[in-house]
Coordinates of N, CA and C in Angstrom, one line a residue:
M1 N 24.6 63.7 124.8 CA 23.2 63.3 124.9 C 22.3 64.6 124.6
K2 N 22.8 65.6 125.5 CA 21.8 66.8 125.5 C 21.9 67.6 124.2
R3 N 23.3 67.5 123.6 CA 23.5 68.1 122.4 C 22.6 67.5 121.2
K4 N 22.6 66.1 121.2 CA 21.7 65.4 120.2 C 20.2 65.7 120.3
W5 N 19.7 65.8 121.6 CA 18.4 66.2 121.8 C 18.1 67.7 121.3
L6 N 19.0 68.6 121.5 CA 18.9 70.0 120.9 C 18.8 70.0 119.5
Q7 N 19.8 69.1 118.8 CA 19.8 69.1 117.4 C 18.5 68.5 116.8
T8 N 17.9 67.5 117.4 CA 16.8 66.9 117.1 C 15.5 67.9 117.1
V9 N 15.4 68.7 118.2 CA 14.4 69.7 118.4 C 14.7 70.8 117.4
A10 N 15.8 71.3 117.0 CA 16.1 72.3 116.2 C 15.6 71.8 114.9
G11 N 15.9 70.6 114.4 CA 15.6 70.0 113.1 C 14.0 69.9 112.9
I12 N 13.3 69.6 114.0 CA 12.0 69.5 114.0 C 11.3 70.9 113.7
L13 N 11.8 71.9 114.5 CA 11.4 73.3 114.4 C 11.6 73.7 113.1
A14 N 12.8 73.6 112.5 CA 13.1 74.0 111.2 C 12.3 73.4 110.0
G15 N 12.1 72.1 110.2 CA 11.0 71.5 109.3 C 9.7 71.9 109.5
T16 N 9.3 72.3 110.5 CA 7.9 72.8 110.9 C 7.7 74.3 110.3
L17 N 8.8 75.1 110.5 CA 8.8 76.4 109.8 C 8.8 76.4 108.4
L18 N 9.6 75.4 107.8 CA 9.7 75.5 106.3 C 8.4 75.0 105.8
G19 N 7.8 74.0 106.4 CA 6.5 73.5 105.9 C 5.5 74.6 106.0
T20 N 5.3 75.3 107.2 CA 4.3 76.3 107.2 C 4.6 77.4 106.2
A21 N 5.9 77.8 105.9 CA 6.2 78.8 105.0 C 5.6 78.4 103.6
L22 N 5.8 77.1 103.3 CA 5.5 76.6 102.0 C 4.1 76.5 101.8
I23 N 3.2 76.3 102.9 CA 1.9 76.3 102.8 C 1.4 77.7 102.6
M24 N 1.9 78.7 103.4 CA 1.5 79.9 103.4 C 1.6 80.4 101.8
V25 N 2.8 80.4 101.3 CA 3.2 80.6 100.0 C 2.0 80.1 99.0
Y26 N 1.8 78.7 99.1 CA 0.8 78.2 98.2 C -0.6 78.9 98.3
R27 N -1.0 79.0 99.7 CA -2.4 79.6 100.0 C -2.5 81.0 99.4
I28 N -1.5 81.8 99.6 CA -1.6 83.2 99.2 C -1.6 83.1 97.6
G29 N -0.8 82.3 97.0 CA -0.8 82.2 95.4 C -2.0 81.8 94.8
S30 N -2.6 80.7 95.5 CA -4.0 80.2 95.1 C -5.2 80.9 95.6
E31 N -5.2 81.5 96.7 CA -6.4 82.2 97.3 C -6.3 83.7 97.3
G32 N -5.1 84.3 97.3 CA -4.8 85.6 97.3 C -4.4 86.1 98.7
M33 N -4.0 87.3 98.6 CA -3.5 88.0 99.9 C -4.5 88.8 100.6
Y34 N -4.7 88.6 101.9 CA -5.6 89.5 102.6 C -5.1 90.9 102.8
L35 N -6.0 91.9 102.9 CA -5.6 93.2 103.3 C -5.0 93.2 104.8
I36 N -3.8 93.6 104.9 CA -3.2 93.6 106.3 C -3.6 95.1 106.7
G37 N -4.1 95.0 108.0 CA -4.5 96.3 108.7 C -5.9 96.7 108.8
I38 N -6.7 95.8 108.3 CA -8.1 96.2 108.4 C -8.5 96.1 109.9
P39 N -9.2 97.2 110.4 CA -9.4 97.2 111.9 C -10.2 96.2 112.4
D40 N -10.1 95.9 113.8 CA -11.1 95.0 114.4 C -12.3 95.6 114.7
A41 N -13.4 94.9 114.7 CA -14.7 95.5 114.9 C -14.8 96.3 116.3
E42 N -14.1 95.9 117.4 CA -14.2 96.4 118.6 C -13.6 98.0 118.6
E43 N -12.6 98.2 117.7 CA -12.0 99.5 117.5 C -12.8 100.5 116.6
V44 N -13.9 100.0 115.9 CA -14.6 100.8 115.0 C -16.0 101.3 115.6
Q45 N -16.2 102.6 115.6 CA -17.4 103.2 115.9 C -18.4 103.4 114.9
R46 N -18.0 103.4 113.7 CA -18.9 103.7 112.5 C -18.4 103.3 111.1
V47 N -19.1 102.7 110.3 CA -18.7 102.3 108.8 C -19.5 103.1 107.9
T48 N -19.0 103.7 107.1 CA -19.7 104.5 105.9 C -19.4 103.7 104.6
I49 N -20.4 103.4 103.9 CA -20.2 102.7 102.6 C -20.9 103.5 101.5
A50 N -20.0 103.9 100.7 CA -20.5 104.8 99.5 C -20.4 104.0 98.2
Y51 N -21.5 103.9 97.4 CA -21.6 103.3 96.1 C -22.4 104.2 95.2
P52 N -21.6 105.3 94.6 CA -22.3 106.2 93.9 C -23.1 105.8 92.5
A53 N -22.6 104.8 92.1 CA -23.2 104.3 90.8 C -24.5 103.8 90.9
V54 N -24.8 103.4 92.4 CA -26.1 102.9 92.6 C -27.0 103.9 93.2
T55 N -26.4 104.7 94.2 CA -27.1 105.7 95.1 C -26.1 106.6 95.5
E56 N -26.7 107.9 95.6 CA -25.8 108.9 96.3 C -25.8 108.9 97.6
E57 N -26.8 108.2 98.2 CA -27.0 108.0 99.6 C -25.9 107.0 100.3
E58 N -25.1 107.5 101.2 CA -24.1 106.5 101.8 C -24.8 105.8 102.9
K59 N -24.4 104.7 103.0 CA -24.8 103.7 104.1 C -24.0 104.1 105.4
V60 N -24.5 104.4 106.5 CA -23.9 104.6 107.8 C -24.3 103.5 108.7
L61 N -23.3 102.8 109.1 CA -23.5 101.6 110.0 C -22.9 102.0 111.4
T62 N -23.7 101.8 112.3 CA -23.3 102.0 113.8 C -23.7 100.7 114.6
D63 N -24.6 99.9 114.2 CA -24.9 98.6 114.9 C -23.8 97.7 115.0
A64 N -23.3 97.2 116.0 CA -22.2 96.2 116.2 C -22.3 95.1 115.0
E65 N -23.3 94.6 114.9 CA -23.5 93.4 114.0 C -23.1 93.9 112.6
D66 N -23.7 95.1 112.1 CA -23.4 95.6 110.8 C -22.1 96.1 110.6
I67 N -21.4 96.5 111.7 CA -20.0 96.9 111.6 C -19.1 95.6 111.4
E68 N -19.5 94.7 112.2 CA -18.8 93.3 112.0 C -18.9 92.8 110.5
L69 N -20.2 92.9 110.0 CA -20.3 92.4 108.7 C -19.5 93.1 107.6
A70 N -19.4 94.6 107.8 CA -18.7 95.4 106.9 C -17.2 95.0 107.0
I71 N -16.7 94.6 108.1 CA -15.3 94.3 108.2 C -15.1 93.0 107.6
Q72 N -16.0 92.0 107.8 CA -15.8 90.7 107.2 C -15.9 90.8 105.7
L73 N -16.6 92.0 105.1 CA -16.7 92.2 103.8 C -15.3 92.3 103.1
S74 N -14.4 92.9 103.9 CA -13.1 93.1 103.4 C -12.4 91.8 103.1
G75 N -12.8 90.7 103.5 CA -12.2 89.4 103.2 C -12.4 88.9 101.7
F76 N -13.4 89.7 101.0 CA -13.6 89.5 99.6 C -12.6 90.3 98.9
L77 N -11.7 91.0 99.4 CA -10.8 91.9 98.8 C -9.4 91.3 98.7
K78 N -9.3 90.0 98.8 CA -7.9 89.4 98.6 C -7.4 89.6 97.3
Y79 N -6.1 89.9 97.2 CA -5.5 90.4 95.9 C -4.4 89.4 95.6
E80 N -4.0 89.6 94.4 CA -2.9 88.7 93.7 C -1.6 89.6 94.0
L81 N -0.6 89.0 94.6 CA 0.6 89.6 94.9 C 1.5 90.1 93.7
F82 N 1.4 89.2 92.8 CA 2.3 89.5 91.6 C 1.6 90.0 90.2
S83 N 0.4 90.4 90.3 CA -0.4 90.8 89.1 C -0.5 92.4 89.2
E84 N -0.4 92.9 88.0 CA -0.6 94.3 88.0 C -2.0 94.8 87.9
A85 N -2.3 95.7 88.7 CA -3.7 96.3 88.9 C -3.9 97.5 87.9
D86 N -5.1 97.8 87.7 CA -5.5 98.9 86.8 C -5.5 100.2 87.8
A87 N -4.3 100.7 88.1 CA -4.3 101.8 89.0 C -5.0 103.0 88.4
D88 N -5.2 103.2 87.1 CA -6.0 104.3 86.7 C -7.4 104.2 86.7
G89 N -7.9 103.0 87.1 CA -9.4 102.8 87.2 C -9.9 103.7 88.3
K90 N -11.3 103.8 88.4 CA -11.9 104.4 89.3 C -12.6 103.4 90.3
P91 N -12.6 103.8 91.6 CA -13.4 102.9 92.7 C -14.8 103.1 92.4
L92 N -15.5 102.0 92.6 CA -17.0 102.0 92.6 C -17.6 102.0 94.1
V93 N -16.9 101.4 94.9 CA -17.3 101.4 96.3 C -16.3 101.8 97.3
T94 N -16.4 102.7 98.3 CA -15.6 103.1 99.1 C -16.1 102.8 100.5
V95 N -15.3 102.1 101.4 CA -15.8 101.7 102.8 C -14.8 102.5 103.6
T96 N -15.4 103.4 104.6 CA -14.6 104.1 105.5 C -14.9 103.6 106.9
Y97 N -13.8 103.3 107.5 CA -14.1 102.9 109.1 C -13.6 104.1 110.0
D98 N -14.6 104.5 110.7 CA -14.2 105.5 111.8 C -13.9 105.0 113.0
M99 N -12.8 105.2 113.5 CA -12.2 104.4 114.6 C -12.6 105.2 115.9
A100 N -12.6 104.6 117.0 CA -12.7 105.1 118.4 C -11.8 106.1 118.6
S101 N -10.5 105.8 118.2 CA -9.3 106.6 118.5 C -9.5 108.0 117.5
G102 N -10.3 108.1 116.6 CA -10.5 109.3 115.9 C -9.8 109.2 114.4
E103 N -9.1 108.0 114.3 CA -8.5 107.7 113.0 C -9.5 107.2 112.0
T104 N -9.3 107.5 110.8 CA -10.2 106.9 109.7 C -9.4 106.1 108.7
V105 N -9.9 105.0 108.5 CA -9.3 104.0 107.5 C -10.2 103.7 106.4
T106 N -9.6 103.9 105.2 CA -10.6 103.8 104.0 C -9.9 102.7 103.0
V107 N -10.9 101.9 102.4 CA -10.5 101.1 101.4 C -11.5 101.1 100.2
S108 N -11.0 101.2 99.1 CA -11.9 101.5 97.9 C -11.6 100.4 96.9
A109 N -12.7 100.0 96.0 CA -12.6 99.0 95.1 C -13.5 99.2 93.9
N110 N -13.1 98.5 92.8 CA -14.0 98.3 91.7 C -14.1 97.0 91.5
R111 N -14.6 96.5 90.2 CA -14.7 95.0 89.9 C -13.4 94.2 90.1
D112 N -12.3 94.9 89.7 CA -11.0 94.1 89.7 C -9.8 94.7 90.3
T113 N -10.1 95.9 91.0 CA -8.8 96.5 91.7 C -9.3 97.0 93.0
V114 N -8.4 96.8 94.0 CA -8.5 97.4 95.4 C -7.5 98.4 95.7
W115 N -8.0 99.6 96.2 CA -7.0 100.5 96.5 C -6.9 100.5 98.1
W116 N -5.7 100.4 98.7 CA -5.4 100.1 100.0 C -4.1 100.7 100.4
K117 N -4.1 101.6 101.4 CA -3.0 102.2 101.9 C -2.2 102.8 100.8
G118 N -2.8 103.5 99.9 CA -2.2 104.3 98.8 C -1.7 103.4 97.5
E119 N -2.1 102.1 97.4 CA -1.6 101.3 96.4 C -2.7 100.6 95.8
A120 N -2.7 100.2 94.5 CA -3.7 99.6 93.9 C -3.3 98.0 93.7
H121 N -4.2 97.2 93.9 CA -3.8 95.8 93.9 C -4.9 95.1 92.9
A122 N -4.6 94.0 92.2 CA -5.5 93.2 91.5 C -6.3 92.3 92.3
I123 N -7.5 92.4 92.3 CA -8.4 91.5 93.2 C -8.4 90.1 92.7
K124 N -8.2 89.1 93.5 CA -8.1 87.8 93.0 C -9.4 87.2 92.5
E125 N -10.5 87.6 93.2 CA -11.8 87.0 92.6 C -12.7 88.3 92.2
E126 N -12.5 88.6 91.0 CA -13.2 89.7 90.4 C -14.7 89.6 90.6
D127 N -15.3 90.8 90.8 CA -16.8 90.9 91.0 C -17.4 90.5 92.3
T128 N -16.6 89.5 93.1 CA -17.3 89.1 94.3 C -17.5 90.1 95.3
F129 N -16.6 91.1 95.5 CA -16.8 92.0 96.5 C -17.9 92.9 96.2
L130 N -18.1 93.2 95.0 CA -19.3 94.1 94.6 C -20.5 93.4 94.7
N131 N -20.6 92.2 94.3 CA -21.9 91.3 94.4 C -22.3 91.3 95.7
V132 N -21.2 91.0 96.7 CA -21.7 90.8 98.1 C -22.1 92.2 98.7
T133 N -21.3 93.2 98.4 CA -21.7 94.6 98.8 C -23.2 94.9 98.4
E134 N -23.4 94.7 97.2 CA -24.8 95.1 96.6 C -25.8 94.2 97.4
A135 N -25.7 92.9 97.6 CA -26.6 92.0 98.2 C -26.9 92.4 99.7
L136 N -25.7 92.8 100.5 CA -25.8 93.0 101.8 C -26.4 94.4 102.2
F137 N -25.8 95.5 101.4 CA -26.2 96.7 101.8 C -26.9 97.7 100.8
F138 N -27.0 97.1 99.5 CA -27.8 98.1 98.5 C -28.7 97.3 97.8
Q139 N -29.3 96.3 98.3 CA -30.3 95.3 97.8 C -31.6 96.2 97.3
S140 N -32.1 97.0 98.1 CA -33.3 97.7 97.8 C -33.2 98.7 96.7
E141 N -31.9 99.3 96.7 CA -31.6 100.2 95.6 C -31.4 99.4 94.2
M142 N -30.8 98.2 94.4 CA -30.5 97.5 93.1 C -31.8 96.9 92.5
V143 N -32.8 96.6 93.3 CA -34.2 96.1 93.0 C -35.0 97.2 92.4
G144 N -34.9 98.3 93.2 CA -35.8 99.4 92.9 C -35.4 100.3 91.7
G145 N -33.9 100.1 91.5 CA -33.5 101.0 90.4 C -33.4 100.3 89.2

């Protein structure tokens, strides 16, 4: 009786794990892979956003709400796992997270490529990251320029 119960539980767990894995594979394939390792807002002291094509002035964010917004912005950098990126391209936007520990974490992107941890990846939704960055942090420069 006890052995049959364990087999039933093991079967349910195996089915659940397999189903979860299939859903994850589908979602990553259809929606893209998130950047793993983007810091938590509580760990970040300051965020610097550089967009030299729009302005030479870097945006330095120290307000907790702005830091949270800049971290959430990385959600638009989901990338395609099996697509080749234009590694020779040049970044248009660079976001630097200055951590409370003294460490610096940097992510860069242009319209179709994200550079993260020394590797280039093809962005799943091209232009979205730049459009949102412009709207949130460089709107006055875009309108005035």
